[in-house]
Short mmCIF file of C-alpha atoms in Angstrom, two decimals:
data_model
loop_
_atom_site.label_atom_id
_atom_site.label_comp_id
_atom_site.label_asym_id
_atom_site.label_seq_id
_atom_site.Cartn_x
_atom_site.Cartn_y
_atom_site.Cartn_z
CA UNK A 1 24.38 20.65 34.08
CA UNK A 2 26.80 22.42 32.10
CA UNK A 3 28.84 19.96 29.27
CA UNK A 4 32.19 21.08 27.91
CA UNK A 5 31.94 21.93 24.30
CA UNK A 6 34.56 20.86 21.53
CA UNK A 7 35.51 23.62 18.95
CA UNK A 8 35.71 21.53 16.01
CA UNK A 9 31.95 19.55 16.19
CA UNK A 10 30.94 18.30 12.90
CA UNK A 11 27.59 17.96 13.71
CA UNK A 12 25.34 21.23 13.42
CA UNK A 13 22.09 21.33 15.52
CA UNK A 14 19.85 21.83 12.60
CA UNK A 15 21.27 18.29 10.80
CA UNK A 16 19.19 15.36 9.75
CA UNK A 17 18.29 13.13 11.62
CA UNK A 18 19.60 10.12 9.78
CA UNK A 19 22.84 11.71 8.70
CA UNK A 20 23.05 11.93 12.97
CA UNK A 21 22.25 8.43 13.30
CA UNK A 22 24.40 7.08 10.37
CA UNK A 23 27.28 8.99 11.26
CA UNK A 24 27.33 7.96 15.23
CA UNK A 25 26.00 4.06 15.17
CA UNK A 26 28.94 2.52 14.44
CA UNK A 27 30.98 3.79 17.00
CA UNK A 28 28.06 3.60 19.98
CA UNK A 29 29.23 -0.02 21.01
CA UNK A 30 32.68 0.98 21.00
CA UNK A 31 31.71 4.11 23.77
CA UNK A 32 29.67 2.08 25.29
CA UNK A 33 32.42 -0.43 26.03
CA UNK A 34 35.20 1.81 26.99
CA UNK A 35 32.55 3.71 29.35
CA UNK A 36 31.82 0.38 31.21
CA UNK A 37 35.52 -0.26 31.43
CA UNK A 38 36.90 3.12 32.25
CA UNK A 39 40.02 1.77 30.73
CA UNK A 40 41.00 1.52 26.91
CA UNK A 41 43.24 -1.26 26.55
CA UNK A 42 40.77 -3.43 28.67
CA UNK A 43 37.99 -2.55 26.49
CA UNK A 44 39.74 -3.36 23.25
CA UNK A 45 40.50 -6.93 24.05
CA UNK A 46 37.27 -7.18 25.57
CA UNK A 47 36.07 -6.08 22.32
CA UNK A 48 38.68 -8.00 20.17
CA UNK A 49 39.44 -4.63 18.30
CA UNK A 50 42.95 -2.99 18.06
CA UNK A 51 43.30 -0.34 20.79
CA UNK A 52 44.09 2.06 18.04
CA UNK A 53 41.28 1.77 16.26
CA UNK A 54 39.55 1.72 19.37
CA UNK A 55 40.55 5.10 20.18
CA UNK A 56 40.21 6.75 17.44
CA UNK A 57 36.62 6.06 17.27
CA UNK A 58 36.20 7.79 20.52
CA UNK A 59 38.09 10.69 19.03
CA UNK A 60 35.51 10.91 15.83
CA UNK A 61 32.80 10.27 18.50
CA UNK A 62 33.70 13.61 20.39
CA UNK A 63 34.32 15.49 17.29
CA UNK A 64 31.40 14.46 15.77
CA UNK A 65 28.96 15.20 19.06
CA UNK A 66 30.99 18.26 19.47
CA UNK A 67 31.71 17.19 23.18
CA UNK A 68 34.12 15.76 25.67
CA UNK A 69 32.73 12.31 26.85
CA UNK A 70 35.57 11.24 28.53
CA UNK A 71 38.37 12.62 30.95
CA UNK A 72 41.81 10.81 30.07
CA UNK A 73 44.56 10.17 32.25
CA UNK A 74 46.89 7.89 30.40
CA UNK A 75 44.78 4.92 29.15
CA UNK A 76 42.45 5.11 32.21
CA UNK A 77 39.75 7.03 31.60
CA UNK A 78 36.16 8.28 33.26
CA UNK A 79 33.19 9.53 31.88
CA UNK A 80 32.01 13.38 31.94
CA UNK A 81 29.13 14.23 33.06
CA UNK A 82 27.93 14.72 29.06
CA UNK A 83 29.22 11.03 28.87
CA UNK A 84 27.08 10.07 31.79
CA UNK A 85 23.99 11.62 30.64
CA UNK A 86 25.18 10.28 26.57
CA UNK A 87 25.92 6.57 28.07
CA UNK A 88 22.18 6.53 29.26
CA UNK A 89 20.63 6.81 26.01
CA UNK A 90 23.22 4.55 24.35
CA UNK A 91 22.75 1.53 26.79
CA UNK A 92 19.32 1.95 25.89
CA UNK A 93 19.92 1.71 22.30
CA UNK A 94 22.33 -0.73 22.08
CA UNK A 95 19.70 -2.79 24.38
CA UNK A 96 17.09 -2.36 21.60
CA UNK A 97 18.96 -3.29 19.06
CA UNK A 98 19.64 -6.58 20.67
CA UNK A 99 16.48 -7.23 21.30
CA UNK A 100 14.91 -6.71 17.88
CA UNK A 101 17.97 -8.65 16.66
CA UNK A 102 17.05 -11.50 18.39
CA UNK A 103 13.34 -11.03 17.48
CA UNK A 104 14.34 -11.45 13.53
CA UNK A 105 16.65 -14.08 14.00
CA UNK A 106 13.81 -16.34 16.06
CA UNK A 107 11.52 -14.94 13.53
CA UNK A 108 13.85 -16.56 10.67
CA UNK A 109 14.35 -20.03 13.14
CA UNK A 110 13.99 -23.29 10.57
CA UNK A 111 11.60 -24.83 13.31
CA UNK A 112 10.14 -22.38 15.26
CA UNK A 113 9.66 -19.05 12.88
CA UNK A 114 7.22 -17.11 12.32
CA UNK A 115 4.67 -16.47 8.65
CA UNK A 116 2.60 -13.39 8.56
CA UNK A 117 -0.36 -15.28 6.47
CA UNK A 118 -2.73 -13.23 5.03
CA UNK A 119 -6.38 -14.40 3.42
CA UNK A 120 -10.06 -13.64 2.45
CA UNK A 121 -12.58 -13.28 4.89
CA UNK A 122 -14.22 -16.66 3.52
CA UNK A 123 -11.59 -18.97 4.17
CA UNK A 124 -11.03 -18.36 7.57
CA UNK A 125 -13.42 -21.11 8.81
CA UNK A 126 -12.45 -23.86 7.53
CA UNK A 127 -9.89 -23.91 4.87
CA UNK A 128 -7.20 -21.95 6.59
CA UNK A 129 -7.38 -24.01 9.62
CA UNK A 130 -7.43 -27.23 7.71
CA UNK A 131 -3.82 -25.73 5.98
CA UNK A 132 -2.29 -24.89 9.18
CA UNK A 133 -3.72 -28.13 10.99
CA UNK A 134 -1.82 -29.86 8.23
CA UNK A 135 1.61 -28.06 7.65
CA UNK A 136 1.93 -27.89 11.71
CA UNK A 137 1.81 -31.84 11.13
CA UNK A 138 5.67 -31.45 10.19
CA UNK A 139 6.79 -28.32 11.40
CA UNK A 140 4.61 -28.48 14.71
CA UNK A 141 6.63 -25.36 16.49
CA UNK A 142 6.19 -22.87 13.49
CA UNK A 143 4.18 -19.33 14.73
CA UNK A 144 1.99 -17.69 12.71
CA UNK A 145 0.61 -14.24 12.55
CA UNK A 146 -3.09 -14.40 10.52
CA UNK A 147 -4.86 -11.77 8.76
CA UNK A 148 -8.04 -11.49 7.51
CA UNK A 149 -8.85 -8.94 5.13
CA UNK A 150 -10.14 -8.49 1.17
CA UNK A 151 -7.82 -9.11 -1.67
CA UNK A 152 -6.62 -5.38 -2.56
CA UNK A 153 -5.80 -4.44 1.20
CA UNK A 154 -3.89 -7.75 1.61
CA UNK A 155 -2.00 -6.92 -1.88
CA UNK A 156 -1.45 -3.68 -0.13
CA UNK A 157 0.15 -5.34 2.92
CA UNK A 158 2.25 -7.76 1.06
CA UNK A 159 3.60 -4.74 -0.63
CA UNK A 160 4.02 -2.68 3.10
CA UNK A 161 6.21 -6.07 3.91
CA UNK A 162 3.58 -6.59 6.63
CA UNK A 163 2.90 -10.05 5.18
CA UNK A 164 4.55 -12.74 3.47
CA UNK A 165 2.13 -14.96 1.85
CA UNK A 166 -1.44 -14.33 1.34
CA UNK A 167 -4.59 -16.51 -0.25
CA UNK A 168 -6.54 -14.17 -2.24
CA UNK A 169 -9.28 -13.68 -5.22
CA UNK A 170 -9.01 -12.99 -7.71
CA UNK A 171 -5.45 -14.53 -8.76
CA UNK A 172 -3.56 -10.92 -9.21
CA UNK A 173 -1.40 -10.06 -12.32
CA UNK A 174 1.34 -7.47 -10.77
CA UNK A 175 5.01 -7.01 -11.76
CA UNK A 176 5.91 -6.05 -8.30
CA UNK A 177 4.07 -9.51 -7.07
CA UNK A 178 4.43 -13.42 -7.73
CA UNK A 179 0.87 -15.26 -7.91
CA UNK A 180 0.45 -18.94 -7.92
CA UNK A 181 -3.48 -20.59 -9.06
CA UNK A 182 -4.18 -23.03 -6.29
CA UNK A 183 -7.83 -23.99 -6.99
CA UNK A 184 -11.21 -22.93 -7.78
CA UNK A 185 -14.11 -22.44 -5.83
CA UNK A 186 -17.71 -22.65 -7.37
CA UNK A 187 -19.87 -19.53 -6.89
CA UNK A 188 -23.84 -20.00 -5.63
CA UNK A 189 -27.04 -18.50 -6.06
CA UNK A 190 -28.00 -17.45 -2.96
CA UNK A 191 -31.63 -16.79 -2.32
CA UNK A 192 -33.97 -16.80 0.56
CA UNK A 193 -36.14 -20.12 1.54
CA UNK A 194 -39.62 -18.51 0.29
CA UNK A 195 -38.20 -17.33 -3.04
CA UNK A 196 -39.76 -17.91 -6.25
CA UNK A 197 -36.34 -20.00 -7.53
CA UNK A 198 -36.01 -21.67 -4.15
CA UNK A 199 -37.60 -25.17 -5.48
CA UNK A 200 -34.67 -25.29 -8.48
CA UNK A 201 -31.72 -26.80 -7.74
CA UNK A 202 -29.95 -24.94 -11.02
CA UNK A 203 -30.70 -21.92 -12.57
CA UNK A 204 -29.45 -19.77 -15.06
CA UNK A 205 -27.86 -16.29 -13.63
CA UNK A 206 -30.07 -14.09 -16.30
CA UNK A 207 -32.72 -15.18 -14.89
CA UNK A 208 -31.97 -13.17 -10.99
CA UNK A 209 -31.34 -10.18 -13.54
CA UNK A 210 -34.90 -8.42 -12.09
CA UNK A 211 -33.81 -9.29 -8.27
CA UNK A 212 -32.25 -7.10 -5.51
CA UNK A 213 -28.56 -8.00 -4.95
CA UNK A 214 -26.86 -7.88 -1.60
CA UNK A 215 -23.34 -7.78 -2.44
CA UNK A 216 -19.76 -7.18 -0.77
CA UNK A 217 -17.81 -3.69 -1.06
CA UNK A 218 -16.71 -2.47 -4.26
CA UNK A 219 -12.73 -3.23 -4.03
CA UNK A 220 -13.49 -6.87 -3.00
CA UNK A 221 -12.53 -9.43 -5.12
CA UNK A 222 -16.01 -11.13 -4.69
CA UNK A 223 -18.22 -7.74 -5.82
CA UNK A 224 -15.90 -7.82 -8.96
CA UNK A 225 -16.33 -11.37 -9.61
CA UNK A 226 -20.38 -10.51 -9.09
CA UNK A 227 -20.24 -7.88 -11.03
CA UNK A 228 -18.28 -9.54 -14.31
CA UNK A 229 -20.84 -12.34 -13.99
CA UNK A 230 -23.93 -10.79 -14.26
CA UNK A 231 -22.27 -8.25 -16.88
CA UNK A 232 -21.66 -11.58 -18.85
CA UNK A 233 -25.51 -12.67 -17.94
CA UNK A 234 -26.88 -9.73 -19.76
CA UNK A 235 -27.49 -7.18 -16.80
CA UNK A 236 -26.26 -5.06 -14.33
CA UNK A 237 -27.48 -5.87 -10.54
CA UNK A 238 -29.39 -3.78 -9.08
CA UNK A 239 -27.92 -3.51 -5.35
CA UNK A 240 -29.63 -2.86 -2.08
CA UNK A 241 -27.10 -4.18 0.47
CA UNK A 242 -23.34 -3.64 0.38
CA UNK A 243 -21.32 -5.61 3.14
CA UNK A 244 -17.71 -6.82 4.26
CA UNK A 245 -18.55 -10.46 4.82
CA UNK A 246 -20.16 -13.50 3.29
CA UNK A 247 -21.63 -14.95 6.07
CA UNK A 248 -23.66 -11.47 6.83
CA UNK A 249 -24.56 -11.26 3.21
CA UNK A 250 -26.40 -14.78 4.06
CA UNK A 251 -27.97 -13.17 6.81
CA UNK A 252 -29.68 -10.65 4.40
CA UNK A 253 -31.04 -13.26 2.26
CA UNK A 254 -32.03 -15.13 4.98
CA UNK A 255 -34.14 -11.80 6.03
CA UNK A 256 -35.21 -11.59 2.47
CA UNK A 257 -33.95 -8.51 1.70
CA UNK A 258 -31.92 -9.91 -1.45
CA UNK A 259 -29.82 -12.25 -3.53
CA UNK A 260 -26.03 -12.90 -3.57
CA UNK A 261 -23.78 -14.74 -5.64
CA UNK A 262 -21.31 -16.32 -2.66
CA UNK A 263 -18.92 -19.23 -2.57
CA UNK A 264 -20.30 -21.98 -0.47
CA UNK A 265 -20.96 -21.85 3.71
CA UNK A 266 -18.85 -23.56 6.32
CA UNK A 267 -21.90 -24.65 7.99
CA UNK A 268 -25.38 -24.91 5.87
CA UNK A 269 -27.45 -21.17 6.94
CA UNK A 270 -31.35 -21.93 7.31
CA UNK A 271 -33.71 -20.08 5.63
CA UNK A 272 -31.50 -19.77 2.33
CA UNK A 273 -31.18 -21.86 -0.72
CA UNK A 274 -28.04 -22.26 -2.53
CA UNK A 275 -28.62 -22.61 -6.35
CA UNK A 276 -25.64 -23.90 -8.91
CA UNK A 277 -25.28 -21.22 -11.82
CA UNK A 278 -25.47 -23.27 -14.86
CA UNK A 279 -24.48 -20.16 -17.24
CA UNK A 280 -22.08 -18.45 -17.10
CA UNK A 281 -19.85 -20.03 -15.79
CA UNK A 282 -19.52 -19.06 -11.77
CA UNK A 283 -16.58 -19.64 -10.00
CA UNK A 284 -13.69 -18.01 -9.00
CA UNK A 285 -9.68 -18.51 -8.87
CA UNK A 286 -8.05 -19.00 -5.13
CA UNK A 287 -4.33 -18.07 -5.49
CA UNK A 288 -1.09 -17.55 -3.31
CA UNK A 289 0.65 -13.95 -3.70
CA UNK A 290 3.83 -13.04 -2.68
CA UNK A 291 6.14 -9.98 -3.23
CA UNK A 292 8.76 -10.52 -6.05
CA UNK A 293 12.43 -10.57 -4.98
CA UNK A 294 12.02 -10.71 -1.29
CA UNK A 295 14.04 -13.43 -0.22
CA UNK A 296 11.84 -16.19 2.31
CA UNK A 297 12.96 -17.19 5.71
CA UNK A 298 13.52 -20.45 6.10
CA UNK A 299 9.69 -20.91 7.49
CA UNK A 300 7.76 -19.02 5.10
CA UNK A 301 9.75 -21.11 2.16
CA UNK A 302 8.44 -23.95 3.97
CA UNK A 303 5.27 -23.03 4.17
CA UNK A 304 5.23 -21.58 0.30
CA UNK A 305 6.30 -24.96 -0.61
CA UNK A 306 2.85 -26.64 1.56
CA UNK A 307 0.85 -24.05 -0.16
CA UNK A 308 2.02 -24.95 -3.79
CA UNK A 309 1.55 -28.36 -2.76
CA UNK A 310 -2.25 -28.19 -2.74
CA UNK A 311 -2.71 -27.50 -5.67
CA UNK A 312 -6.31 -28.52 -7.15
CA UNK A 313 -7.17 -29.92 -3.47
CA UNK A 314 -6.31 -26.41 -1.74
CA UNK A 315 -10.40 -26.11 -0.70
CA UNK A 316 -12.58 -28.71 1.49
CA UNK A 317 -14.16 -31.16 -0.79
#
């Protein structure tokens, strides 16, 4: 297929890509309306534009694409076969567009929006669904999209714009982020059934400073947490297990193969014994993060405003 070539194109083939797109976007709807038409007055009150304007947008169009997309007799007018071939792609586009337009706006709805809701791995049984079981109480058609994941890679996801809101530990301290305290959750000894503290029901961290510690990844909030503690206890744990969840971190107690400092179980595990720390002090903050300046939809303000709600009764008593 050969395509008639203008002299006086003011695109070069070697130009950027987005200088391509930002110079031809606004006038695709306006070819793509006078191609359906085949007639230029038509289109412009179709379009509620002046017919002026309306053709001199084609004009730029063609000079800017360096080729004839339309043959012209009078104010009738029928595509070439460049403009066939262009008309293709733009219908496609324009199509697109729509579509993801109407994505963000139902995204954005009042009643039935969407959150992206990020939190820790540990509060996915039952804390998050007692939130959502609650806020759906008054806003029963709100979607959500839920992620589980530690505290840095949900920063890093708040940051991507990948999530709105998420619970995380500990409470972060970032310029480019807002972070609201909700609660605090008390931190356990965990150790197996058989083991030589299992008969206390407190015990002083210091004295685990000689055991095995199964722990989470470093870059969780948790192994940080574990790690301060026991730093503040006098000693640094000696660690034969590294994991990505609490509840498998039981699992290695259970199987004797060390101890963990962990926030409390869903659902008791057998063959472990939870101890309370009496010294130091073991617990950690539960906080909401946002990114700062990002303006809320009118569901994630919503469900901000829950969140902040709960505060000091965010966790299952």
């Amino acid at each position: 297929m050969v395509h008639q070539q203008r002299s006086q194109g003011r695109l070069s083939p070697s130009g950027d890509t987005e200088d391509i797109v930002a110079l031809l976007a606004p006038r695709l709807a306006h070819f793509a309306g006078v191609a359906r038409t085949e007639h230029v007055t038509r289109a412009a009150q179709e379009m509620n534009v002046p017919q002026s304007t309306l053709s001199r947008a084609l004009v730029r169009l063609e000079q800017d694409l360096g080729v004839d997309l339309f043959a012209r007799r009078g104010r009738t007018v029928s595509l070439t076969p460049a403009g066939r071939t262009f008309l293709a792609s733009v219908e496609r586009a324009l199509a697109e567009i729509e579509r993801a337009a109407e994505e963000v706006r139902a995204d954005a709805d009042p009643a039935t929006g969407k959150v992206a809701f990020g939190f820790l791995h540990t509060m996915g049984a039952e804390t998050v669904p007692g939130l959502l079981h609650a806020f759906r109480a008054d806003h029963p058609r709100v979607r959500f999209s839920l992620v589980q994941n530690y505290g840095e890679a949900m920063l890093e996801r708040l940051r991507a714009g990948e999530l709105d809101l998420c619970l995380t530990s500990p409470v972060p301290d970032a310029p480019d982020l807002v972070a609201r305290r909700l609660d605090e959750q008390k931190l356990r000894l965990v150790v197996p059934a058989d083991h030589r503290l299992a008969a206390r029901r407190r015990v002083r961290l210091a004295e685990a400073a000689d055991e095995m510690f199964v722990t989470l990844e470093p870059g969780y909030g948790l192994r940080r947490i574990t790690d301060a503690l026991c730093r503040e206890a006098g000693f640094r744990p000696r660690v034969a297990f590294e994991g990505e969840e609490a509840e498998t971190l039981r699992g290695l107690v259970a199987a004797g193969l060390g101890v963990a400092l962990l926030p409390p179980p869903a659902v008791p595990r057998p063959g472990v014994v939870e101890l309370t720390v009496t010294a130091p002090r073991a617990a950690r903050e539960i906080g909401v993060a946002w990114l700062a300046g990002r303006p809320d939809t009118p569901p994630v303000a919503a469900f901000k405003r829950f969140l902040l709600s709960r505060r000091g009764h965010l966790l299952p008593d």
